[in-house]
Short mmCIF file of C-alpha atoms and ligand atoms in Angstrom, two decimals:
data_model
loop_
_atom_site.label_atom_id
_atom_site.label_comp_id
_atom_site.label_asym_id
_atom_site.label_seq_id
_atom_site.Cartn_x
_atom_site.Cartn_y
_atom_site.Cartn_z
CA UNK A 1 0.00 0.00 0.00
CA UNK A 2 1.49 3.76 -0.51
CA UNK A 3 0.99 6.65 1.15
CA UNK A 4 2.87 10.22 0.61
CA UNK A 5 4.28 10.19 4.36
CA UNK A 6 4.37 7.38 7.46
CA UNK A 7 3.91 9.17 10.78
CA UNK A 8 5.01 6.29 13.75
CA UNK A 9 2.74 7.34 17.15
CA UNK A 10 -0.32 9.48 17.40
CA UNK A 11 1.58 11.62 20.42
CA UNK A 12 0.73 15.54 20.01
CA UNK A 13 4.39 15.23 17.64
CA UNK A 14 2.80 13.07 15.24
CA UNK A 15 -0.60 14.70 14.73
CA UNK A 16 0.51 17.93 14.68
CA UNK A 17 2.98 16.62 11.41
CA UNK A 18 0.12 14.78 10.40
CA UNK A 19 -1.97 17.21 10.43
CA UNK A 20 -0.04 19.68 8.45
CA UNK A 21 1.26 17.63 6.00
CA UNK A 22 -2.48 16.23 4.95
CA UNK A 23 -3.67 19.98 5.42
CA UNK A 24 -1.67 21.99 3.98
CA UNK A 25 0.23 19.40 1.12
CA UNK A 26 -2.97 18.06 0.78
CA UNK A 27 -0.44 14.53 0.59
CA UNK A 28 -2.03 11.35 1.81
CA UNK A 29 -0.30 10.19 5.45
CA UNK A 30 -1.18 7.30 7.19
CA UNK A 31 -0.38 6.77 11.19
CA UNK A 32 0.72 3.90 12.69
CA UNK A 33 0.06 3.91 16.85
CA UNK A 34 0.97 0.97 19.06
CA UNK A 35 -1.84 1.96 21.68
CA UNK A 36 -5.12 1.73 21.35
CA UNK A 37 -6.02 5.39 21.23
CA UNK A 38 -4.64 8.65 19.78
CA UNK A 39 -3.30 11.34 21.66
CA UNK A 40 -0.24 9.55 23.30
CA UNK A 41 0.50 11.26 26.86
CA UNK A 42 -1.96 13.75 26.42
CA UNK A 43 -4.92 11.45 26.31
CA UNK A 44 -7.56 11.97 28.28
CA UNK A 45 -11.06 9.76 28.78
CA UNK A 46 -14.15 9.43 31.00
CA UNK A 47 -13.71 6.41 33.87
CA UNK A 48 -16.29 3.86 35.02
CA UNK A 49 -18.41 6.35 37.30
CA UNK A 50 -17.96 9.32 34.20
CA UNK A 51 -15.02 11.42 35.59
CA UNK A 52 -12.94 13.28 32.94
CA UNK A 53 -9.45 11.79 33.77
CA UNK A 54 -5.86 12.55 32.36
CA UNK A 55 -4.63 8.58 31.86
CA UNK A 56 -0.95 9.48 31.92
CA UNK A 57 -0.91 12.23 34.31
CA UNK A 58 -2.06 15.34 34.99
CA UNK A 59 -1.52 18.19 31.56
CA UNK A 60 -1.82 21.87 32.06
CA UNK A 61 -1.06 23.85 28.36
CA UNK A 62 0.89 26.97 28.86
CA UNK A 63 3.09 28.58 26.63
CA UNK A 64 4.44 32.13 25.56
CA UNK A 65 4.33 30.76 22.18
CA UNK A 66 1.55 32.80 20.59
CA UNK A 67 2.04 30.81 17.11
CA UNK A 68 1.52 26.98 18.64
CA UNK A 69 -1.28 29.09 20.99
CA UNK A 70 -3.04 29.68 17.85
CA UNK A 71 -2.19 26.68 15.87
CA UNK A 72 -3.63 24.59 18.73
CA UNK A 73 -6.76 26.80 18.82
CA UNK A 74 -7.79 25.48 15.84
CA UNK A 75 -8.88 22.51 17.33
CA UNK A 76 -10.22 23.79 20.85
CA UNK A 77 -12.01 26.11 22.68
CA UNK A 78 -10.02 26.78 26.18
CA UNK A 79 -11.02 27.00 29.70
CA UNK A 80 -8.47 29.53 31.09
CA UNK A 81 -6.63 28.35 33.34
CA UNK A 82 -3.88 29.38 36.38
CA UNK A 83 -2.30 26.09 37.56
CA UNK A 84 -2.13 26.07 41.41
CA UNK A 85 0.20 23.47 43.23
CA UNK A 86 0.52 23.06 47.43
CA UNK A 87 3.29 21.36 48.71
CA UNK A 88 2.82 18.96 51.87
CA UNK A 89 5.65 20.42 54.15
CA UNK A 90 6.11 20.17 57.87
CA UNK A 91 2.30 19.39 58.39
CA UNK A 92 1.68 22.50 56.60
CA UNK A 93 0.28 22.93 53.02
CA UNK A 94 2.30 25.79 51.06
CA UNK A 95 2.21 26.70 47.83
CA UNK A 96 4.43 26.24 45.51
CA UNK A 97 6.49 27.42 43.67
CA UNK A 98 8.34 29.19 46.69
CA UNK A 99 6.84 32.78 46.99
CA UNK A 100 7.18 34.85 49.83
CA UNK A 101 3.67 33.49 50.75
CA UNK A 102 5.76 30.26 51.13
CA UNK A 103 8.02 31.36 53.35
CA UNK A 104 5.73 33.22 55.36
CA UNK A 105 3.17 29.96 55.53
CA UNK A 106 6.10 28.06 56.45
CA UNK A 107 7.46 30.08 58.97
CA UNK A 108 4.81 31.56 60.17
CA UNK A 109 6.78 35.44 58.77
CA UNK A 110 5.39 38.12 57.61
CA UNK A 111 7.86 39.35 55.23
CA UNK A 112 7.65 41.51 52.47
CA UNK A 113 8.78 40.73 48.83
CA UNK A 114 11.90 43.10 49.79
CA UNK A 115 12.78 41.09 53.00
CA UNK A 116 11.98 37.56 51.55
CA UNK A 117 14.89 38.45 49.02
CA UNK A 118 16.76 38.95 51.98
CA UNK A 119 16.08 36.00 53.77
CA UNK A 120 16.43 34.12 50.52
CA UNK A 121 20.31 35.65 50.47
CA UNK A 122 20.83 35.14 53.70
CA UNK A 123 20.85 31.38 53.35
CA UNK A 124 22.20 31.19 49.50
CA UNK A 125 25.18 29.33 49.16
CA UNK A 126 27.94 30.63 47.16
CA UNK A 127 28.49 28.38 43.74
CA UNK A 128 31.06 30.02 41.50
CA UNK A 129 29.66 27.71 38.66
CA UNK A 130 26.18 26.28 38.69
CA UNK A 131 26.84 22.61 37.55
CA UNK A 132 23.61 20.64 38.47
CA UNK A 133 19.94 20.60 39.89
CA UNK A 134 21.18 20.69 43.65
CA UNK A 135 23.29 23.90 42.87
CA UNK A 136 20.55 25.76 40.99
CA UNK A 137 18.46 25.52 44.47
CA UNK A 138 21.46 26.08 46.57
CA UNK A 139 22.77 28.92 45.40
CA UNK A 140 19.43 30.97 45.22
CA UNK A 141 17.59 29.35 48.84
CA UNK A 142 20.05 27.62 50.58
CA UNK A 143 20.41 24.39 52.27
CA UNK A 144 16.72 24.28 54.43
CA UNK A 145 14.27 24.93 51.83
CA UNK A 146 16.13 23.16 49.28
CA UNK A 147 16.01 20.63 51.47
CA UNK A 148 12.25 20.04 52.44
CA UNK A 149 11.02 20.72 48.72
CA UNK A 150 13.43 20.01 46.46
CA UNK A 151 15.60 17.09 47.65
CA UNK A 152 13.46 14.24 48.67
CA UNK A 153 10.81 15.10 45.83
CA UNK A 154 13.75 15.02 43.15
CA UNK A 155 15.34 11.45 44.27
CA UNK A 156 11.30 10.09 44.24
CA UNK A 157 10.73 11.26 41.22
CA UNK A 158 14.02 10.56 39.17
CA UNK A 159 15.91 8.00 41.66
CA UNK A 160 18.67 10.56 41.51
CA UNK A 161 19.91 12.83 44.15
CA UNK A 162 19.59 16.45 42.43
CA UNK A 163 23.62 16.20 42.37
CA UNK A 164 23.34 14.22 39.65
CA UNK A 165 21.38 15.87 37.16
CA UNK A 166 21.10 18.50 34.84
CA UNK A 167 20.72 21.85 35.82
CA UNK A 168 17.44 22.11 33.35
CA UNK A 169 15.24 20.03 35.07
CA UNK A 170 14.66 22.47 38.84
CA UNK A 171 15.27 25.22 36.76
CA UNK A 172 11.73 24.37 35.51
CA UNK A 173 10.46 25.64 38.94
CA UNK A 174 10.99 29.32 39.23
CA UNK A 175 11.75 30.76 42.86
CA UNK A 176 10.25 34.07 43.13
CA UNK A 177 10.25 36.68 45.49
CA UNK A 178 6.48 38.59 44.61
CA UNK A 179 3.10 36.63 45.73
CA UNK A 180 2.48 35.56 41.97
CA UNK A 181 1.58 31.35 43.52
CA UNK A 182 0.69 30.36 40.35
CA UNK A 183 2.88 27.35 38.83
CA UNK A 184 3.32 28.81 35.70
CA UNK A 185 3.85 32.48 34.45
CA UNK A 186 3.29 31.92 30.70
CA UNK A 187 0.81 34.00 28.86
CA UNK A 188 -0.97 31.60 27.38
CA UNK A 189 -2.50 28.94 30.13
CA UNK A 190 -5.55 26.91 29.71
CA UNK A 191 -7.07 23.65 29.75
CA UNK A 192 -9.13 21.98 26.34
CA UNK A 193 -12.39 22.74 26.95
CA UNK A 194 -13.94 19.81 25.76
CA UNK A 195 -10.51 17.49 26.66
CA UNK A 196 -7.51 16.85 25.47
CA UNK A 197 -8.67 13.53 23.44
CA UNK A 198 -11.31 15.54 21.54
CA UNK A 199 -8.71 18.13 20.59
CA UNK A 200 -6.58 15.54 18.82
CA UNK A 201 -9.81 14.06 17.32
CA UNK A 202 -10.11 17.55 15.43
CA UNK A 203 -6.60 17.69 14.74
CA UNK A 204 -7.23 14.16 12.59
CA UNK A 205 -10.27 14.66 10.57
CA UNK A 206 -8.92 15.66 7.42
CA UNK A 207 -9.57 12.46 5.02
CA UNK A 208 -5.91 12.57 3.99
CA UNK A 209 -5.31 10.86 7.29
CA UNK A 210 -5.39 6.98 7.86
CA UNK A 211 -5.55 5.70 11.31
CA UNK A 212 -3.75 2.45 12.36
CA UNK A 213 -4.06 1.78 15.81
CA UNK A 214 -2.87 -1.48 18.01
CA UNK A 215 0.23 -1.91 15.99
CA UNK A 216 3.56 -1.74 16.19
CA UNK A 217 5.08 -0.02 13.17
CA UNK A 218 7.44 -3.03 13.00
CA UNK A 219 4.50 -5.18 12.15
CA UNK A 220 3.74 -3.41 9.10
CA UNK A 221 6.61 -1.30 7.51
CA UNK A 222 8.07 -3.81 5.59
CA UNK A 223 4.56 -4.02 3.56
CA UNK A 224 4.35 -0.51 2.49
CA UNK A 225 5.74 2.05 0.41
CA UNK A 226 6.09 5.94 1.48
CA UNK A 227 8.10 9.30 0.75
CA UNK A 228 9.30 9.83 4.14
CA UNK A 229 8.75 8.73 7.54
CA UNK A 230 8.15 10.75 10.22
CA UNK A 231 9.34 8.70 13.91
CA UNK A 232 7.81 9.88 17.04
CA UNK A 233 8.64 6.52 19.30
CA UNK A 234 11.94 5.94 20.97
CA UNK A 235 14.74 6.03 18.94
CA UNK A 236 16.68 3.21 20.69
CA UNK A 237 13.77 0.33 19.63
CA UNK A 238 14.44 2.25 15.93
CA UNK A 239 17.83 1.05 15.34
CA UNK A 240 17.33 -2.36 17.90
CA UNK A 241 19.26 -0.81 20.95
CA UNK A 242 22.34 -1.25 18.90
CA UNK A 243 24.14 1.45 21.09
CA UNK A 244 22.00 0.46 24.25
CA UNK A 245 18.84 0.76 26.00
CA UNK A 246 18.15 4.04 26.26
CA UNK A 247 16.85 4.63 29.98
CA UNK A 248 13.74 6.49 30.20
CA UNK A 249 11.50 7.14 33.94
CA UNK A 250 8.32 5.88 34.04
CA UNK A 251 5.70 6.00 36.12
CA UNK A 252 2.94 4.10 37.68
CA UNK A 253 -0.61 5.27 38.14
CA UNK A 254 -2.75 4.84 40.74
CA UNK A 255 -6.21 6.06 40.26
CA UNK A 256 -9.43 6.48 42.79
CA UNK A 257 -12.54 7.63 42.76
CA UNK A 258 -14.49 8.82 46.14
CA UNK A 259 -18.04 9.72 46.83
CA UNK A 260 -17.32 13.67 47.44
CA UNK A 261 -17.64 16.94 46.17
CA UNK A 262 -13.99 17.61 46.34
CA UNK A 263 -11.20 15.90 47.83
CA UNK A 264 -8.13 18.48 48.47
CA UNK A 265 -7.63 21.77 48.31
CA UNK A 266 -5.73 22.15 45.18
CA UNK A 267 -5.60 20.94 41.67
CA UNK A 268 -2.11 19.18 42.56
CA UNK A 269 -0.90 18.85 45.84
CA UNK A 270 2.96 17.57 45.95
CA UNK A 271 4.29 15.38 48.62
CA UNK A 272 8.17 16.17 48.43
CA UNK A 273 8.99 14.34 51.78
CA UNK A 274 6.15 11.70 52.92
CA UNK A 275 4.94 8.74 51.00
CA UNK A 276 6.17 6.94 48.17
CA UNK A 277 4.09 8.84 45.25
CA UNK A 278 4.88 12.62 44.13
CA UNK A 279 1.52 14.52 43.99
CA UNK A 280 -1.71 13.92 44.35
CA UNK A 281 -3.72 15.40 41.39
CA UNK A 282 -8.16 16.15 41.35
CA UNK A 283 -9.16 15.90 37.81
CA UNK A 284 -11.93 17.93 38.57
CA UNK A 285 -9.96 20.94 39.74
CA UNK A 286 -8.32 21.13 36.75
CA UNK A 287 -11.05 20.57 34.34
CA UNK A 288 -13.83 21.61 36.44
CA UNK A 289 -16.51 19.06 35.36
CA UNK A 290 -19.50 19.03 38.21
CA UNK A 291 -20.01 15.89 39.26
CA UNK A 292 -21.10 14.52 42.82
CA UNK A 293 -17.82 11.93 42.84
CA UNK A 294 -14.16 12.74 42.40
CA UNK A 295 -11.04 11.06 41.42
CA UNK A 296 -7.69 11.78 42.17
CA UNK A 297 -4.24 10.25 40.57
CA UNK A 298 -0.82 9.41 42.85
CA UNK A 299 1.91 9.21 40.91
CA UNK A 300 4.53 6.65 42.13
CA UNK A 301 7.96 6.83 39.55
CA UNK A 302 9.47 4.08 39.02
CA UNK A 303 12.46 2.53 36.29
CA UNK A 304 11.01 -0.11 33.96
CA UNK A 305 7.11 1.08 32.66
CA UNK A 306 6.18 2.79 29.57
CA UNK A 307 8.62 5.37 29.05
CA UNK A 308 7.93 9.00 29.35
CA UNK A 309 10.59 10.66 30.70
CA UNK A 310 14.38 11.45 29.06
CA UNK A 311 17.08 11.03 31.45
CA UNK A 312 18.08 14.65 32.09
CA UNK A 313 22.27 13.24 32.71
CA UNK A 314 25.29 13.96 31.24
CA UNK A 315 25.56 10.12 30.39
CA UNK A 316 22.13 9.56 28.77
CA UNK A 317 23.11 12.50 26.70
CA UNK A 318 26.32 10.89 25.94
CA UNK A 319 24.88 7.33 24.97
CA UNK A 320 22.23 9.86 22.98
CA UNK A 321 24.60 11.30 20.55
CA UNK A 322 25.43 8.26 19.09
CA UNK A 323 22.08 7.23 18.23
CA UNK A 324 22.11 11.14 16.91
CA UNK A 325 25.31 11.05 14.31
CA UNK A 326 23.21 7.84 13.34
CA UNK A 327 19.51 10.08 12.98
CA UNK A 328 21.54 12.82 10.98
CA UNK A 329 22.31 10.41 8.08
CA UNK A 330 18.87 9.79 7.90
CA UNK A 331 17.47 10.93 4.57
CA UNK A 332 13.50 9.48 4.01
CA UNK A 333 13.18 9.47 8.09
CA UNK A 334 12.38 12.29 10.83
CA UNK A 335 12.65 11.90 14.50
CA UNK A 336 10.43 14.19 16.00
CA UNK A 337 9.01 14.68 20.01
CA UNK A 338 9.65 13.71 23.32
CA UNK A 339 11.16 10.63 23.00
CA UNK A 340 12.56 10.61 19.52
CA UNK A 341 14.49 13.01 20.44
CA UNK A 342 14.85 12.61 24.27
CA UNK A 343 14.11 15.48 25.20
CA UNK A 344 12.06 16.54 28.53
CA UNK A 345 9.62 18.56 26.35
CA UNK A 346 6.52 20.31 27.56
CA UNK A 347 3.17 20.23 25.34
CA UNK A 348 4.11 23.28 23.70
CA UNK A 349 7.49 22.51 22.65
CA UNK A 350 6.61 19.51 20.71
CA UNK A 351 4.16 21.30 18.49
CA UNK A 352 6.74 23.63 17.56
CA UNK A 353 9.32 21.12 16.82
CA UNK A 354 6.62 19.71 14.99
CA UNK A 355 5.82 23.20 13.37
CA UNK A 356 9.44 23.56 12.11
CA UNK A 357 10.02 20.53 10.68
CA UNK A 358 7.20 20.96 8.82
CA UNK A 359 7.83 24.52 7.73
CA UNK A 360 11.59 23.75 7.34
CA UNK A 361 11.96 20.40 5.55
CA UNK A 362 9.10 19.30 4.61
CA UNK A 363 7.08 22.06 3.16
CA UNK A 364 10.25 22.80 1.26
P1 FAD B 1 3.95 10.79 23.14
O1 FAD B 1 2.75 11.47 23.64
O2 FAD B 1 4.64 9.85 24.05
O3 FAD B 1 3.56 10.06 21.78
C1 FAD B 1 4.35 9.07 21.19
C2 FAD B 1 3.42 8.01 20.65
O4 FAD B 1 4.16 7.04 19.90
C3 FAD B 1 2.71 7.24 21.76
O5 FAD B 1 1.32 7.29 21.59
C4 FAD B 1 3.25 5.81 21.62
O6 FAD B 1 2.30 4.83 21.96
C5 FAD B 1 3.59 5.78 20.14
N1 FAD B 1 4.61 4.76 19.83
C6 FAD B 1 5.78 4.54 20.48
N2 FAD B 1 6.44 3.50 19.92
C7 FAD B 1 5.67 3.08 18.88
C8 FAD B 1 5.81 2.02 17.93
N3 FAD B 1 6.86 1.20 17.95
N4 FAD B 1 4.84 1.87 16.99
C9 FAD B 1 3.74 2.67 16.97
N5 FAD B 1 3.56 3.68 17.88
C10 FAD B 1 4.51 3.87 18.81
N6 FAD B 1 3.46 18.88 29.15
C11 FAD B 1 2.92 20.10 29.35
O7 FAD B 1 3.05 21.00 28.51
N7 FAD B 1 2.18 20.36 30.49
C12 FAD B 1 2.00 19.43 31.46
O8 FAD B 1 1.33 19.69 32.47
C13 FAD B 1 2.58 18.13 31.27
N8 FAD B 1 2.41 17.18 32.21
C14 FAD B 1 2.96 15.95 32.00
C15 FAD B 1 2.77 14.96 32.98
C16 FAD B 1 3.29 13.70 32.79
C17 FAD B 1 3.07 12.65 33.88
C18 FAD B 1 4.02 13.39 31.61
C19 FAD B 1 4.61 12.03 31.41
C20 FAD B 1 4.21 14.36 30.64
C21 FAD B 1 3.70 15.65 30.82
N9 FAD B 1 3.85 16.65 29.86
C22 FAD B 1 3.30 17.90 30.07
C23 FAD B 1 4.60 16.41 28.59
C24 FAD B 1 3.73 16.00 27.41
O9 FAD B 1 3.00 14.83 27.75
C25 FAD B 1 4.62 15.72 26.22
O10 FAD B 1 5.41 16.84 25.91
C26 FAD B 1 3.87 15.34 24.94
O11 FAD B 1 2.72 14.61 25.18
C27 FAD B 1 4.82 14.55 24.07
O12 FAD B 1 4.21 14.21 22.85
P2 FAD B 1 4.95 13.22 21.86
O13 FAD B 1 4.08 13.06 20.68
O14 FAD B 1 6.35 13.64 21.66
O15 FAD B 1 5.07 11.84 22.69
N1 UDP B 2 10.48 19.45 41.78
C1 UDP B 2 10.78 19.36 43.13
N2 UDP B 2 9.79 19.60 44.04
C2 UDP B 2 8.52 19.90 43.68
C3 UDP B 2 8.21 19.98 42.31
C4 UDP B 2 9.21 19.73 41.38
O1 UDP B 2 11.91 19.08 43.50
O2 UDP B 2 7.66 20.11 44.57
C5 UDP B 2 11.56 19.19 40.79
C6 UDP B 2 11.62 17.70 40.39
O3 UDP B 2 12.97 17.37 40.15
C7 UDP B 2 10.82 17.67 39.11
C8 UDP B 2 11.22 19.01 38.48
O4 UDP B 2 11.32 19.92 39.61
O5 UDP B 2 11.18 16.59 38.29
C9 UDP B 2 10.24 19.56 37.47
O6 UDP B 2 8.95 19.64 38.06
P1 UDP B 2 7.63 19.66 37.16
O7 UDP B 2 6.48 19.96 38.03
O8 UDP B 2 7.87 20.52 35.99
O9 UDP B 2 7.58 18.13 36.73
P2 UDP B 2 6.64 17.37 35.67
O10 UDP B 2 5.27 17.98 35.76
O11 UDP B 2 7.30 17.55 34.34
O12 UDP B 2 6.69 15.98 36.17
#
């Protein structure tokens, strides 16, 4: 059988691709998607007793990217939406990011956004060069609060000590001084009004698109015939681990559903220092169904499920660029998304990757 282009996984990478080539080439692509549903991380569905849930964890769109804003606002209407997260600290419930209302929660202060930058340099330790995760928290907070929110939290959710990894991955957690206590400051925030799952329904509907689901692209390459593919799966299982497993962090989910109006206070609550899971998430705080029941997700990380997570390491990266020289000679194939090109992208990223390679190779 031939289509124009191959698009392997039916992530927000490969429908975005898909969705430009078919719309704006008007070329005929097929996808090929192992699971049993589009929309890869992002996917979202109704449980047993009719709760909107996020299967793979809790997604919040935000971006200062006005062009993937729009793009994506093709295909949904948004709820705005300002992310809140608490942090479970010393019996105390704080939010988070640290804000001055933090550090006044925590220690029962009442400082100003002046003073708390004070305090925040009293206890700063001095890092002439800012190597890893651990110094990025040190250097701005100090030892205490980097500590009880950062340390514990990090080695849960990465089986790393913060020592170990790259300095990108805390940096994604701002430390501010003002009483902004949302999580993110982007100007674009929302959630799909309607879910994420219908959004990359309407991303697909253009005839030019064939669905394949329940298969692994393995099972079927060898029978067809295509311009280019476009790989959005890991690259390792590409090229049969021949430089390695690549190590990705997975995690497992743990859904329940109680017979309440609400169950926390927040939308996410993180628990940095007690249990064995991360956060606690309530769909419905986040995509503010009604409903007389609610369900909430812990999140306990762990080293050999599905992978969604790049190893943010020197080493990974190392092992990485091999399986990199090896993508560049690539000419009929394009690795595109989160773990094509392991990289700890957020929602927004991927489309524009996705956006560029379209715009830059393949509208060409
Ligand atoms: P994926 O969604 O992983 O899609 C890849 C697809 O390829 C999958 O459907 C997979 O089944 C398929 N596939 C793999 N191998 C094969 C094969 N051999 N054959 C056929 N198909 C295959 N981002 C945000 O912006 N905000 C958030 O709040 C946020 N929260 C997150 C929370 C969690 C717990 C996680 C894990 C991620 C979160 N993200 C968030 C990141 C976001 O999920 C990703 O950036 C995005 O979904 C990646 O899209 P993708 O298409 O690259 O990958
Ligand atoms: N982090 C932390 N404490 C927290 C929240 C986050 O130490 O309360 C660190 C942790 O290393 C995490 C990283 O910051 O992996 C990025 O957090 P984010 O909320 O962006 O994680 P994601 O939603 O991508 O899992």
């Amino acid at each position: 059988m031939r289509f124009d282009y191959v698009v392997v996984g039916a992530g927000l990478a490969g429908l975005t691709i898909a969705e430009r080539i078919a719309g704006v080439l008007d070329k005929k692509v097929l996808i090929i998607e192992k699971r049993g549903h589009i929309g890869g991380t992002v996917y979202d569905s109704y449980n047993e007793e009719g709760v909107l849930i996020h299967n793979y964890g809790p997604h919040i769109f935000h971006t200062n990217d006005k062009e993937v804003y729009d793009y994506l606002s093709r295909f949904t209407k948004w709820n705005d939406f300002w992310h809140r997260v608490l942090s479970y600290v010393d019996g105390n419930l704080v939010p988070m990011p640290i804000t001055v209302e933090t550090v006044n929660k925590l220690y029962n202060l009442n400082l100003s956004s002046f003073e708390v930058e004070d305090f925040f340099k009293k206890y700063a330790v001095d890092i002439p060069e800012v190597k890893t995760s651990k110094d990025v928290v040190l250097c701005r907070v100090g030892e205490e609060i980097y500590h009880k929110f950062f340390e514990n939290y990090t080695k849960k959710q990465w089986g790393l000590d913060p020592a170990e990894i790259d300095t990108s991955v805390i940096s994604r957690i701002p430390i501010r001084t003002n009483r902004d206590t949302r999580y993110f400051a982007d100007r674009y925030q929302g959630m799909p009004r309607h879910g994420y799952t219908k959004m990359c329904e309407n991303m697909v509907k253009n005839p030019n698109i064939k669905l394949l689901l329940n298969t692994d692209y393995k099972e079927v390459i060898d029978e067809l015939e295509y311009d280019a593919l476009i790989y959005t799966g890991p690259t390792d299982y590409f090229y049969d681990y021949k430089y390695g497993k690549m190590a990705y962090r997975s995690i497992r989910f743990e859904f329940e559903t109680f017979d309440c109006d609400s169950y926390q206070e927040a939308p996410v609550v993180n628990y940095p220092n007690d249990y064995d899971f991360t956060r606690i998430t309530e769909f419905k705080k986040l995509t503010w169904q009604k409903h007389d029941k609610t369900t909430i997700l812990k999140e306990f990380p762990n080293s050999d499920g599905e992978p969604y997570y790049p190893f943010p390491t020197a080493e990974y990266k190392e092992q990485f660029a091999k399986y990199r020289a090896e993508m560049e000679k690539e000419t009929k194939v394009f690795f595109l998304g989160r773990l094509a090109e392991y990289r700890y992208y957020n929602m927004d990223a991927v489309v524009r990757s996705a956006l560029d390679l379209f715009k830059e190779k393949l509208a060409k």
